[in-house]
Amino acid sequence: MPPLTSLFPYPQVVIMGQCYYNETIGFFYNNSGKELSLHWRPKDVVVVALGLTVSVLVLLTNLLVIAAIASNRRFHQPIYYLLGNLAAADLFAGMAYLFLMFHTGPRTARLSIKGWFLRQGLLDTSLTASVATLLAIAVERHRSVMAVQLHSRLPRGRVVTLIVGVWVAALGLGLLPGHFWHCLCDLDSCSRMVPLFSRSYLAVWALSSLLVFLLMVTVYTHIFFYVRRRVERMAEHVSCHPRYRETTLSLVKTVVIILGAFVVCWTPGQVVLLLDGLDCKSCNVLAVEKYFLLLAEANSLVNAVVYSCRDAEMRRTFRRLLCCMCLRWSNHKSAHSSSAQMGASTRIMLPENGHPLMDSTL
């Protein structure tokens, strides 16, 4: 492997002991006590099979969301720009996880240090962008509810600035370990789950994600109580108690789904990262890390359902897009079949005007 001096733009100043830029990936895994398999085990096959399945579903569903937002002019509103950015972040997450699946198991040992940091950086950047966009959507919805608007009237320039800020923050957190926040010069600080990362980075990343969750809880809780008080005041003047009950239950359902999906998908992985970042020796974090990462990736699939499929107009757009795709496929197969039959037959029936007959039922 060529010297890795050129991979790191900063001066190689050794602060604590020796730097190990020229070592193999196996060296760092052995240092952290993480097993590096040299052949495919049943566990590796199961993880890769599940990972590939989740990645493909994430790619397809989020491509559908992006196509729906781009094709329907009714979605050209700030909230849908943010939903489109969420779909783009989750699409990126699906691609990053797909890249991980093709460079995991026995293939990990063949990675260079640069390739390993690329693999982890793509994953960290995409997942950070997804989480940050979830918080941006919560803030935008809070602004809309407080202003009693169906959709926020934020200027497009401000929404674009918000989206750019999300990606700058995500890229910053994703690139930091490869350029600064690693343990190549301090082996004692290496993480067990991510053997080239510093434990302090994992602790900060986990705490920041948990902070995002707490902020989302605060925002959606405030939205819930505000809307409930408003509906209660309306119910005092109008006989609409059944409608009030329906509205309240619908709001509770939405809030529970949003926060519940985030908790189920993200909290296990963040807790494990935090335990590893705090150097919990008695915690067997390596036994569950791959499955919890898969669960976090599954959130990119859940987001498309929670934030898009509950929108009636979005569902109609999905059906229209899917019907168009099916119709085009049907027409393509029909045309291909007709061409094959005409090519194989020597007797072609034509009407008197010289044009072939067409099936008008298509």
mmCIF file of C-alpha atoms in Angstrom, residues 38-281:
data_model
loop_
_atom_site.group_PDB
_atom_site.id
_atom_site.type_symbol
_atom_site.label_atom_id
_atom_site.label_comp_id
_atom_site.label_asym_id
_atom_site.label_seq_id
_atom_site.Cartn_x
_atom_site.Cartn_y
_atom_site.Cartn_z
ATOM 1 C CA LEU A 38 -11.325 -13.695 6.535
ATOM 2 C CA HIS A 39 -14.126 -15.880 5.124
ATOM 3 C CA TRP A 40 -17.892 -15.595 4.789
ATOM 4 C CA ARG A 41 -19.685 -16.772 7.925
ATOM 5 C CA PRO A 42 -23.459 -17.432 8.128
ATOM 6 C CA LYS A 43 -23.774 -14.278 10.249
ATOM 7 C CA ASP A 44 -22.075 -12.180 7.549
ATOM 8 C CA VAL A 45 -24.300 -13.636 4.821
ATOM 9 C CA VAL A 46 -27.467 -12.876 6.818
ATOM 10 C CA VAL A 47 -26.394 -9.288 7.529
ATOM 11 C CA VAL A 48 -25.452 -8.637 3.890
ATOM 12 C CA ALA A 49 -28.690 -10.214 2.578
ATOM 13 C CA LEU A 50 -30.812 -8.098 4.920
ATOM 14 C CA GLY A 51 -28.713 -5.023 4.174
ATOM 15 C CA LEU A 52 -29.042 -5.379 0.408
ATOM 16 C CA THR A 53 -32.807 -5.871 0.720
ATOM 17 C CA VAL A 54 -33.231 -2.779 2.899
ATOM 18 C CA SER A 55 -30.935 -0.728 0.632
ATOM 19 C CA VAL A 56 -32.896 -1.580 -2.522
ATOM 20 C CA LEU A 57 -36.223 -0.765 -0.819
ATOM 21 C CA VAL A 58 -34.804 2.539 0.467
ATOM 22 C CA LEU A 59 -33.598 3.479 -3.025
ATOM 23 C CA LEU A 60 -36.899 2.620 -4.735
ATOM 24 C CA THR A 61 -39.223 4.293 -2.213
ATOM 25 C CA ASN A 62 -37.239 7.513 -1.969
ATOM 26 C CA LEU A 63 -36.819 7.733 -5.741
ATOM 27 C CA LEU A 64 -40.619 7.510 -5.928
ATOM 28 C CA VAL A 65 -40.996 10.334 -3.376
ATOM 29 C CA ILE A 66 -38.563 12.570 -5.294
ATOM 30 C CA ALA A 67 -40.339 11.826 -8.596
ATOM 31 C CA ALA A 68 -43.715 12.642 -7.029
ATOM 32 C CA ILE A 69 -42.512 15.978 -5.638
ATOM 33 C CA ALA A 70 -40.854 16.921 -8.933
ATOM 34 C CA SER A 71 -43.873 16.004 -11.090
ATOM 35 C CA ASN A 72 -46.681 17.593 -9.040
ATOM 36 C CA ARG A 73 -46.758 21.404 -8.953
ATOM 37 C CA ARG A 74 -48.884 21.303 -5.790
ATOM 38 C CA PHE A 75 -45.812 20.039 -3.944
ATOM 39 C CA HIS A 76 -43.747 23.115 -4.801
ATOM 40 C CA GLN A 77 -44.055 24.399 -1.229
ATOM 41 C CA PRO A 78 -41.405 24.773 1.515
ATOM 42 C CA ILE A 79 -42.544 21.698 3.469
ATOM 43 C CA TYR A 80 -42.307 19.561 0.342
ATOM 44 C CA TYR A 81 -38.869 20.978 -0.461
ATOM 45 C CA LEU A 82 -37.817 19.702 2.956
ATOM 46 C CA LEU A 83 -39.540 16.356 2.326
ATOM 47 C CA GLY A 84 -37.683 16.180 -0.971
ATOM 48 C CA ASN A 85 -34.421 16.883 0.848
ATOM 49 C CA LEU A 86 -35.275 14.153 3.366
ATOM 50 C CA ALA A 87 -35.886 11.744 0.489
ATOM 51 C CA ALA A 88 -32.565 12.805 -1.095
ATOM 52 C CA ALA A 89 -30.726 12.253 2.208
ATOM 53 C CA ASP A 90 -32.362 8.850 2.629
ATOM 54 C CA LEU A 91 -31.574 7.991 -0.996
ATOM 55 C CA PHE A 92 -27.946 8.882 -0.269
ATOM 56 C CA ALA A 93 -28.132 6.736 2.878
ATOM 57 C CA GLY A 94 -29.388 3.810 0.817
ATOM 58 C CA MET A 95 -26.487 4.226 -1.624
ATOM 59 C CA ALA A 96 -23.967 4.531 1.243
ATOM 60 C CA TYR A 97 -25.321 1.412 2.928
ATOM 61 C CA LEU A 98 -25.267 -0.434 -0.401
ATOM 62 C CA PHE A 99 -21.594 0.562 -0.745
ATOM 63 C CA LEU A 100 -21.009 -0.733 2.788
ATOM 64 C CA MET A 101 -22.626 -4.084 1.964
ATOM 65 C CA PHE A 102 -20.251 -4.537 -0.972
ATOM 66 C CA HIS A 103 -17.248 -3.692 1.237
ATOM 67 C CA THR A 104 -17.969 -5.606 4.431
ATOM 68 C CA GLY A 105 -17.286 -9.087 5.806
ATOM 69 C CA PRO A 106 -14.039 -10.541 4.443
ATOM 70 C CA ARG A 107 -13.732 -7.581 2.044
ATOM 71 C CA THR A 108 -13.103 -5.217 4.976
ATOM 72 C CA ALA A 109 -9.572 -6.550 5.451
ATOM 73 C CA ARG A 110 -8.719 -5.646 1.835
ATOM 74 C CA LEU A 111 -9.691 -1.975 2.254
ATOM 75 C CA SER A 112 -7.042 0.724 2.447
ATOM 76 C CA ILE A 113 -7.289 3.277 5.252
ATOM 77 C CA LYS A 114 -8.563 5.797 2.711
ATOM 78 C CA GLY A 115 -11.210 3.343 1.466
ATOM 79 C CA TRP A 116 -12.292 2.544 5.023
ATOM 80 C CA PHE A 117 -12.717 6.231 5.890
ATOM 81 C CA LEU A 118 -14.657 6.730 2.632
ATOM 82 C CA ARG A 119 -17.008 3.881 3.531
ATOM 83 C CA GLN A 120 -17.709 5.254 6.996
ATOM 84 C CA GLY A 121 -17.796 8.895 5.874
ATOM 85 C CA LEU A 122 -20.528 8.243 3.299
ATOM 86 C CA LEU A 123 -22.648 6.481 5.893
ATOM 87 C CA ASP A 124 -22.148 9.105 8.624
ATOM 88 C CA THR A 125 -22.822 12.005 6.244
ATOM 89 C CA SER A 126 -26.039 10.527 4.849
ATOM 90 C CA LEU A 127 -27.483 9.521 8.218
ATOM 91 C CA THR A 128 -26.584 12.911 9.741
ATOM 92 C CA ALA A 129 -28.309 14.688 6.833
ATOM 93 C CA SER A 130 -31.413 12.557 7.353
ATOM 94 C CA VAL A 131 -31.598 13.277 11.095
ATOM 95 C CA ALA A 132 -30.936 17.009 10.615
ATOM 96 C CA THR A 133 -33.687 17.209 7.974
ATOM 97 C CA LEU A 134 -36.143 15.510 10.348
ATOM 98 C CA LEU A 135 -35.463 18.310 12.845
ATOM 99 C CA ALA A 136 -35.855 20.960 10.115
ATOM 100 C CA ILE A 137 -39.244 19.472 9.155
ATOM 101 C CA ALA A 138 -40.374 19.556 12.785
ATOM 102 C CA VAL A 139 -39.374 23.228 13.083
ATOM 103 C CA GLU A 140 -41.126 24.099 9.802
ATOM 104 C CA ARG A 141 -44.316 22.340 10.890
ATOM 105 C CA HIS A 142 -44.207 24.197 14.211
ATOM 106 C CA ARG A 143 -43.891 27.491 12.350
ATOM 107 C CA SER A 144 -46.826 26.604 10.084
ATOM 108 C CA VAL A 145 -49.098 25.607 12.980
ATOM 109 C CA MET A 146 -48.264 28.697 15.008
ATOM 110 C CA ALA A 147 -49.034 30.869 11.960
ATOM 111 C CA VAL A 148 -52.294 28.930 11.330
ATOM 112 C CA GLN A 149 -51.211 28.060 7.797
ATOM 113 C CA LEU A 150 -51.577 24.853 5.811
ATOM 114 C CA HIS A 151 -48.062 25.333 4.469
ATOM 115 C CA SER A 152 -45.322 27.621 5.688
ATOM 116 C CA ARG A 153 -44.747 30.790 3.679
ATOM 117 C CA LEU A 154 -41.021 30.738 4.202
ATOM 118 C CA PRO A 155 -39.220 32.349 1.251
ATOM 119 C CA ARG A 156 -37.667 29.822 -1.088
ATOM 120 C CA GLY A 157 -34.256 31.375 -0.550
ATOM 121 C CA ARG A 158 -34.505 30.754 3.192
ATOM 122 C CA VAL A 159 -35.560 27.133 2.614
ATOM 123 C CA VAL A 160 -32.615 26.641 0.264
ATOM 124 C CA THR A 161 -30.316 28.149 2.900
ATOM 125 C CA LEU A 162 -31.746 25.743 5.489
ATOM 126 C CA ILE A 163 -31.166 22.766 3.190
ATOM 127 C CA VAL A 164 -27.614 23.893 2.422
ATOM 128 C CA GLY A 165 -26.986 24.269 6.162
ATOM 129 C CA VAL A 166 -28.183 20.707 6.753
ATOM 130 C CA TRP A 167 -25.732 19.330 4.187
ATOM 131 C CA VAL A 168 -22.819 21.479 5.392
ATOM 132 C CA ALA A 169 -23.344 20.165 8.931
ATOM 133 C CA ALA A 170 -23.679 16.583 7.654
ATOM 134 C CA LEU A 171 -20.545 16.824 5.513
ATOM 135 C CA GLY A 172 -18.646 18.373 8.411
ATOM 136 C CA LEU A 173 -19.517 15.546 10.793
ATOM 137 C CA GLY A 174 -18.948 12.931 8.102
ATOM 138 C CA LEU A 175 -15.512 14.190 7.047
ATOM 139 C CA LEU A 176 -14.114 15.057 10.472
ATOM 140 C CA PRO A 177 -12.955 11.532 11.423
ATOM 141 C CA GLY A 178 -11.000 11.001 8.217
ATOM 142 C CA HIS A 179 -9.174 14.321 8.485
ATOM 143 C CA PHE A 180 -8.913 14.983 12.204
ATOM 144 C CA TRP A 181 -11.050 13.046 14.660
ATOM 145 C CA HIS A 182 -9.462 9.607 14.283
ATOM 146 C CA CYS A 183 -7.195 7.510 16.506
ATOM 147 C CA LEU A 184 -4.320 6.798 14.107
ATOM 148 C CA CYS A 185 -1.968 8.631 16.462
ATOM 149 C CA ASP A 186 -3.587 7.540 19.728
ATOM 150 C CA LEU A 187 -4.465 3.861 19.723
ATOM 151 C CA ASP A 188 -5.730 3.994 23.307
ATOM 152 C CA SER A 189 -8.635 6.210 22.221
ATOM 153 C CA CYS A 190 -9.808 3.887 19.416
ATOM 154 C CA SER A 191 -13.423 2.764 19.393
ATOM 155 C CA ARG A 192 -14.345 -0.919 19.494
ATOM 156 C CA MET A 193 -17.255 -0.625 17.071
ATOM 157 C CA VAL A 194 -15.478 1.682 14.611
ATOM 158 C CA PRO A 195 -11.796 0.834 15.158
ATOM 159 C CA LEU A 196 -10.258 3.838 13.341
ATOM 160 C CA PHE A 197 -12.528 6.426 14.981
ATOM 161 C CA SER A 198 -11.865 8.160 18.265
ATOM 162 C CA ARG A 199 -14.307 7.242 21.020
ATOM 163 C CA SER A 200 -14.927 10.933 21.699
ATOM 164 C CA TYR A 201 -16.270 11.352 18.151
ATOM 165 C CA LEU A 202 -18.776 8.540 18.673
ATOM 166 C CA ALA A 203 -19.891 10.058 21.966
ATOM 167 C CA VAL A 204 -20.432 13.483 20.379
ATOM 168 C CA TRP A 205 -22.263 12.007 17.357
ATOM 169 C CA ALA A 206 -24.550 9.920 19.578
ATOM 170 C CA LEU A 207 -25.266 12.815 21.943
ATOM 171 C CA SER A 208 -26.048 15.164 19.043
ATOM 172 C CA SER A 209 -28.548 12.640 17.602
ATOM 173 C CA LEU A 210 -30.169 12.164 21.008
ATOM 174 C CA LEU A 211 -30.350 15.956 21.350
ATOM 175 C CA VAL A 212 -32.147 16.124 17.988
ATOM 176 C CA PHE A 213 -34.664 13.594 19.297
ATOM 177 C CA LEU A 214 -35.285 15.647 22.461
ATOM 178 C CA LEU A 215 -35.796 18.773 20.364
ATOM 179 C CA MET A 216 -38.255 16.898 18.129
ATOM 180 C CA VAL A 217 -40.159 15.703 21.209
ATOM 181 C CA THR A 218 -40.329 19.276 22.485
ATOM 182 C CA VAL A 219 -41.488 20.704 19.152
ATOM 183 C CA TYR A 220 -44.155 18.062 18.442
ATOM 184 C CA THR A 221 -45.397 18.115 22.040
ATOM 185 C CA HIS A 222 -45.862 21.889 21.794
ATOM 186 C CA ILE A 223 -47.680 21.449 18.468
ATOM 187 C CA PHE A 224 -49.973 18.813 19.998
ATOM 188 C CA PHE A 225 -50.994 20.855 23.043
ATOM 189 C CA TYR A 226 -51.435 24.021 20.975
ATOM 190 C CA VAL A 227 -53.729 22.305 18.471
ATOM 191 C CA ARG A 228 -55.667 20.532 21.233
ATOM 192 C CA ARG A 229 -56.314 23.807 23.076
ATOM 193 C CA ARG A 230 -57.404 25.460 19.835
ATOM 194 C CA VAL A 231 -59.824 22.644 18.961
ATOM 195 C CA GLU A 232 -61.218 22.651 22.513
ATOM 196 C CA ARG A 233 -61.992 26.372 22.248
ATOM 197 C CA MET A 234 -63.732 25.791 18.920
ATOM 198 C CA ALA A 235 -65.720 22.903 20.394
ATOM 199 C CA GLU A 236 -67.077 25.180 23.142
ATOM 200 C CA HIS A 237 -68.800 27.388 20.570
ATOM 201 C CA VAL A 238 -69.808 24.794 17.987
ATOM 202 C CA SER A 239 -71.429 21.415 18.516
ATOM 203 C CA CYS A 240 -68.625 19.388 16.983
ATOM 204 C CA HIS A 241 -67.449 17.081 19.741
ATOM 205 C CA PRO A 242 -67.175 13.984 17.504
ATOM 206 C CA ARG A 243 -65.109 16.010 15.039
ATOM 207 C CA TYR A 244 -62.971 17.340 17.882
ATOM 208 C CA ARG A 245 -62.342 13.817 19.133
ATOM 209 C CA GLU A 246 -61.432 12.658 15.610
ATOM 210 C CA THR A 247 -59.012 15.571 15.114
ATOM 211 C CA THR A 248 -57.331 15.007 18.471
ATOM 212 C CA LEU A 249 -56.917 11.269 17.894
ATOM 213 C CA SER A 250 -55.517 11.903 14.414
ATOM 214 C CA LEU A 251 -52.990 14.366 15.814
ATOM 215 C CA VAL A 252 -51.963 11.951 18.584
ATOM 216 C CA LYS A 253 -51.580 9.194 16.018
ATOM 217 C CA THR A 254 -49.353 11.338 13.796
ATOM 218 C CA VAL A 255 -47.118 12.468 16.664
ATOM 219 C CA VAL A 256 -46.803 8.929 18.034
ATOM 220 C CA ILE A 257 -45.887 7.536 14.602
ATOM 221 C CA ILE A 258 -43.256 10.223 13.939
ATOM 222 C CA LEU A 259 -41.573 10.011 17.332
ATOM 223 C CA GLY A 260 -42.102 6.273 17.677
ATOM 224 C CA ALA A 261 -40.414 5.562 14.343
ATOM 225 C CA PHE A 262 -37.452 7.703 15.333
ATOM 226 C CA VAL A 263 -37.130 6.043 18.747
ATOM 227 C CA VAL A 264 -37.419 2.476 17.425
ATOM 228 C CA CYS A 265 -34.960 2.977 14.565
ATOM 229 C CA TRP A 266 -32.396 5.328 16.083
ATOM 230 C CA THR A 267 -32.284 4.996 19.861
ATOM 231 C CA PRO A 268 -30.754 1.469 20.081
ATOM 232 C CA GLY A 269 -27.861 2.417 17.802
ATOM 233 C CA GLN A 270 -27.270 5.756 19.504
ATOM 234 C CA VAL A 271 -27.214 4.170 22.968
ATOM 235 C CA VAL A 272 -24.694 1.560 21.808
ATOM 236 C CA LEU A 273 -22.521 4.244 20.189
ATOM 237 C CA LEU A 274 -22.662 6.299 23.367
ATOM 238 C CA LEU A 275 -21.679 3.304 25.514
ATOM 239 C CA ASP A 276 -18.740 2.595 23.213
ATOM 240 C CA GLY A 277 -17.803 6.290 23.191
ATOM 241 C CA LEU A 278 -17.782 6.282 26.992
ATOM 242 C CA ASP A 279 -15.552 3.162 26.927
ATOM 243 C CA CYS A 280 -17.948 0.835 28.717
ATOM 244 C CA LYS A 281 -15.763 -2.263 29.118
#
